[in-house]
Amino acid sequence: MKECKRIAVLFSGKGSNFSHIVKALHPDEAEVVVALTNNPAAGGIEVAKEAGIPLEIVDSKVYDSRKAFDREVVERLQRYAPDLTVLAGFMRILTPVFTENVKAVNLHPSLLPRHKGLHAIEKSYHDAHDTGGVSVHWVTSELDAGEIILQKEISKEGLTLEAYDRKIRQTEKEALVEAIRRVL
Ligand code: GAR
């Protein structure tokens, strides 16, 4: 990367992937110019506060429609002019209001196109394949379906569900940072 790029990170829950992005990239390689969550109780809020990263909370429960929520998110993001937006556990189905206005990548804990949507780790573990994995892809308005940027495959052999889950969560952090570096 030639110059320091500006990224926005969106999350809905614990924010462990957000936290890893902060540790690995912020602020020298890529500056996290804003963190945004749809969940006022998200654990990731603390990560943003500790790192002194500007935080936007857009509570999805108070919007009448997906479009109205997306409109507010797009408006808040545009104030920070990010070069790239990273969905790190942002558990929302997005409309074209978002996807046509925001250049974004998403992290998903399966080898897409397998197991789109919720509970992908459990579904991967219990499927007929010997391997599972993680994907980072471009965001489109079709859920978990945009072009793949990178995938990492994980063998399930000899792993309990808990051990497989741990391995996914470790590998997805590496994958996400690698993908961000690749596209910036
Ligand atoms: C991660 O496992 C991520 O892959 C998943 O949510 C978790 C967020 O964890 N994302 C999806 O399932 C997207 N469809 P975190 O809040 O600790 O980063």
Short mmCIF file of C-alpha atoms and ligand atoms in Angstrom, two decimals:
data_model
loop_
_atom_site.label_atom_id
_atom_site.label_comp_id
_atom_site.label_asym_id
_atom_site.label_seq_id
_atom_site.Cartn_x
_atom_site.Cartn_y
_atom_site.Cartn_z
CA MET A 1 0.00 0.00 0.00
CA LYS A 2 1.37 3.36 -1.03
CA GLU A 3 -0.63 5.69 1.17
CA CYS A 4 -2.69 5.17 4.29
CA LYS A 5 -6.21 4.19 3.26
CA ARG A 6 -9.39 4.98 5.12
CA ILE A 7 -11.61 2.08 6.14
CA ALA A 8 -14.99 1.82 7.85
CA VAL A 9 -15.79 -1.30 9.90
CA LEU A 10 -19.35 -2.49 10.55
CA PHE A 11 -20.25 -5.07 13.20
CA SER A 12 -23.27 -6.35 15.13
CA GLY A 13 -21.86 -8.36 18.01
CA LYS A 14 -18.69 -9.12 19.90
CA GLY A 15 -16.43 -7.37 17.43
CA SER A 16 -13.46 -9.73 17.70
CA ASN A 17 -12.80 -9.34 13.97
CA PHE A 18 -13.07 -5.57 14.30
CA SER A 19 -10.61 -5.75 17.18
CA HIS A 20 -8.18 -7.79 15.07
CA ILE A 21 -8.39 -5.26 12.21
CA VAL A 22 -7.53 -2.50 14.68
CA LYS A 23 -4.52 -4.44 16.03
CA ALA A 24 -3.23 -5.50 12.62
CA LEU A 25 -3.80 -2.43 10.47
CA HIS A 26 -4.79 0.67 12.44
CA PRO A 27 -3.65 3.38 12.06
CA ASP A 28 -0.44 2.93 10.05
CA GLU A 29 -1.46 0.56 7.29
CA ALA A 30 -5.12 1.50 7.14
CA GLU A 31 -6.93 4.00 9.32
CA VAL A 32 -10.25 2.90 10.74
CA VAL A 33 -12.01 6.23 10.31
CA VAL A 34 -15.34 5.01 11.66
CA ALA A 35 -16.88 1.95 13.31
CA LEU A 36 -20.61 1.49 12.90
CA THR A 37 -23.02 -0.93 14.55
CA ASN A 38 -26.74 -1.62 14.28
CA ASN A 39 -26.77 -3.00 17.83
CA PRO A 40 -26.56 -0.60 20.80
CA ALA A 41 -25.47 -3.55 22.99
CA ALA A 42 -22.70 -4.82 20.69
CA GLY A 43 -19.47 -5.80 22.45
CA GLY A 44 -17.49 -4.13 19.65
CA ILE A 45 -18.56 -0.72 20.93
CA GLU A 46 -16.00 -1.09 23.70
CA VAL A 47 -13.29 -1.89 21.14
CA ALA A 48 -14.02 1.36 19.31
CA LYS A 49 -14.02 3.38 22.53
CA GLU A 50 -10.73 1.88 23.73
CA ALA A 51 -9.07 2.58 20.39
CA GLY A 52 -10.52 6.10 20.17
CA ILE A 53 -12.21 5.29 16.86
CA PRO A 54 -15.28 7.39 15.95
CA LEU A 55 -18.39 5.31 16.54
CA GLU A 56 -21.82 5.47 14.92
CA ILE A 57 -24.74 3.53 16.39
CA VAL A 58 -27.68 3.12 14.02
CA ASP A 59 -30.20 0.99 15.91
CA SER A 60 -31.85 -1.22 13.28
CA LYS A 61 -34.85 -1.79 15.56
CA VAL A 62 -36.09 1.78 15.20
CA TYR A 63 -36.34 1.80 11.39
CA ASP A 64 -39.54 0.84 9.56
CA SER A 65 -37.82 -0.75 6.59
CA ARG A 66 -34.47 -2.16 5.48
CA LYS A 67 -34.18 0.69 2.97
CA ALA A 68 -34.70 3.37 5.62
CA PHE A 69 -32.04 1.77 7.82
CA ASP A 70 -29.62 1.41 4.90
CA ARG A 71 -30.19 5.04 3.89
CA GLU A 72 -29.14 6.20 7.36
CA VAL A 73 -26.09 3.91 7.38
CA VAL A 74 -24.97 5.12 3.95
CA GLU A 75 -25.36 8.73 5.03
CA ARG A 76 -23.34 8.22 8.21
CA LEU A 77 -20.60 6.35 6.36
CA GLN A 78 -20.30 8.98 3.64
CA ARG A 79 -19.45 11.60 6.26
CA TYR A 80 -16.16 9.77 6.81
CA ALA A 81 -15.35 9.17 3.12
CA PRO A 82 -13.91 5.66 3.54
CA ASP A 83 -12.01 4.05 0.64
CA LEU A 84 -13.38 0.67 1.71
CA THR A 85 -16.08 -0.56 4.10
CA VAL A 86 -15.54 -3.86 5.89
CA LEU A 87 -18.46 -5.94 7.18
CA ALA A 88 -16.99 -7.82 10.13
CA GLY A 89 -19.91 -9.75 11.61
CA PHE A 90 -22.50 -7.21 10.42
CA MET A 91 -25.63 -9.34 10.55
CA ARG A 92 -27.91 -7.46 8.19
CA ILE A 93 -29.41 -8.25 4.81
CA LEU A 94 -28.55 -5.24 2.69
CA THR A 95 -30.64 -3.51 0.05
CA PRO A 96 -29.38 -1.79 -3.13
CA VAL A 97 -29.54 1.50 -1.18
CA PHE A 98 -26.42 0.21 0.59
CA THR A 99 -24.82 -1.98 -2.07
CA GLU A 100 -25.03 0.60 -4.86
CA ASN A 101 -23.48 3.32 -2.74
CA VAL A 102 -20.86 1.58 -0.61
CA LYS A 103 -17.81 -0.36 -1.78
CA ALA A 104 -17.72 -3.14 0.77
CA VAL A 105 -16.26 -6.55 1.56
CA ASN A 106 -17.86 -9.14 3.83
CA LEU A 107 -16.44 -11.92 5.96
CA HIS A 108 -18.36 -15.20 6.06
CA PRO A 109 -17.41 -18.30 8.07
CA SER A 110 -17.90 -20.93 5.32
CA LEU A 111 -16.52 -21.85 1.93
CA LEU A 112 -19.11 -19.95 -0.10
CA PRO A 113 -21.30 -20.75 -1.95
CA ARG A 114 -21.82 -23.35 0.76
CA HIS A 115 -23.91 -22.29 3.77
CA LYS A 116 -24.96 -18.73 3.15
CA GLY A 117 -26.73 -16.92 5.99
CA LEU A 118 -26.85 -17.75 9.67
CA HIS A 119 -25.20 -20.65 11.57
CA ALA A 120 -22.65 -21.27 8.82
CA ILE A 121 -20.05 -22.76 11.18
CA GLU A 122 -22.40 -25.43 12.58
CA LYS A 123 -23.82 -26.18 9.13
CA SER A 124 -20.31 -26.57 7.65
CA TYR A 125 -19.24 -28.82 10.48
CA HIS A 126 -22.18 -31.12 9.97
CA ASP A 127 -22.13 -31.26 6.16
CA ALA A 128 -20.72 -34.11 4.06
CA HIS A 129 -17.44 -32.39 3.11
CA ASP A 130 -14.07 -33.12 4.77
CA THR A 131 -13.23 -29.43 4.86
CA GLY A 132 -14.90 -26.16 5.73
CA GLY A 133 -13.41 -22.71 5.75
CA VAL A 134 -13.91 -18.99 5.52
CA SER A 135 -14.57 -16.54 2.69
CA VAL A 136 -14.11 -12.83 2.11
CA HIS A 137 -16.15 -11.49 -0.79
CA TRP A 138 -17.40 -8.29 -2.38
CA VAL A 139 -20.80 -7.24 -1.11
CA THR A 140 -23.79 -7.24 -3.44
CA SER A 141 -27.49 -7.09 -2.65
CA GLU A 142 -27.66 -10.86 -2.91
CA LEU A 143 -26.84 -12.36 0.49
CA ASP A 144 -23.30 -13.78 0.78
CA ALA A 145 -23.03 -13.99 -2.99
CA GLY A 146 -20.61 -11.37 -4.37
CA GLU A 147 -17.32 -12.20 -6.07
CA ILE A 148 -14.86 -14.04 -3.83
CA ILE A 149 -11.68 -12.17 -2.85
CA LEU A 150 -10.13 -15.02 -0.93
CA GLN A 151 -10.98 -18.25 0.84
CA LYS A 152 -9.12 -20.36 3.37
CA GLU A 153 -9.92 -24.04 3.69
CA ILE A 154 -9.86 -25.86 7.02
CA SER A 155 -9.81 -29.63 7.52
CA LYS A 156 -12.48 -30.90 9.90
CA GLU A 157 -10.61 -34.14 10.49
CA GLY A 158 -10.31 -35.02 14.17
CA LEU A 159 -11.89 -31.76 15.33
CA THR A 160 -14.84 -31.44 17.69
CA LEU A 161 -17.36 -28.74 16.78
CA GLU A 162 -15.80 -26.53 19.48
CA ALA A 163 -12.28 -27.00 18.08
CA TYR A 164 -13.51 -26.43 14.52
CA ASP A 165 -15.27 -23.25 15.65
CA ARG A 166 -12.07 -22.00 17.31
CA LYS A 167 -10.07 -22.70 14.17
CA ILE A 168 -12.60 -20.88 11.99
CA ARG A 169 -12.55 -17.86 14.26
CA GLN A 170 -8.76 -17.70 14.22
CA THR A 171 -8.50 -18.27 10.46
CA GLU A 172 -11.19 -15.74 9.55
CA LYS A 173 -9.24 -12.99 11.28
CA GLU A 174 -6.15 -13.72 9.19
CA ALA A 175 -8.27 -14.00 6.04
CA LEU A 176 -10.02 -10.70 6.61
CA VAL A 177 -6.83 -8.72 7.14
CA GLU A 178 -5.19 -10.40 4.14
CA ALA A 179 -8.20 -9.57 1.96
CA ILE A 180 -8.25 -5.93 3.10
CA ARG A 181 -4.55 -5.62 2.26
CA ARG A 182 -5.17 -7.19 -1.12
CA VAL A 183 -7.97 -4.85 -2.16
CA LEU A 184 -6.65 -1.57 -0.79
C1 GAR B 1 -17.79 -14.05 12.65
O1 GAR B 1 -17.62 -15.43 12.87
C2 GAR B 1 -18.16 -13.78 11.20
O2 GAR B 1 -17.55 -14.65 10.29
C3 GAR B 1 -19.65 -13.98 11.24
O3 GAR B 1 -20.05 -13.38 12.45
C4 GAR B 1 -19.00 -13.53 13.42
C5 GAR B 1 -18.74 -12.20 14.08
O4 GAR B 1 -17.85 -12.34 15.16
N1 GAR B 1 -20.30 -13.37 10.11
C6 GAR B 1 -21.34 -13.90 9.47
O5 GAR B 1 -21.85 -14.95 9.79
C7 GAR B 1 -21.84 -13.08 8.29
N2 GAR B 1 -22.86 -13.77 7.58
P1 GAR B 1 -17.20 -11.07 15.88
O6 GAR B 1 -18.32 -10.12 16.26
O7 GAR B 1 -16.51 -11.60 17.11
O8 GAR B 1 -16.22 -10.42 14.92
#
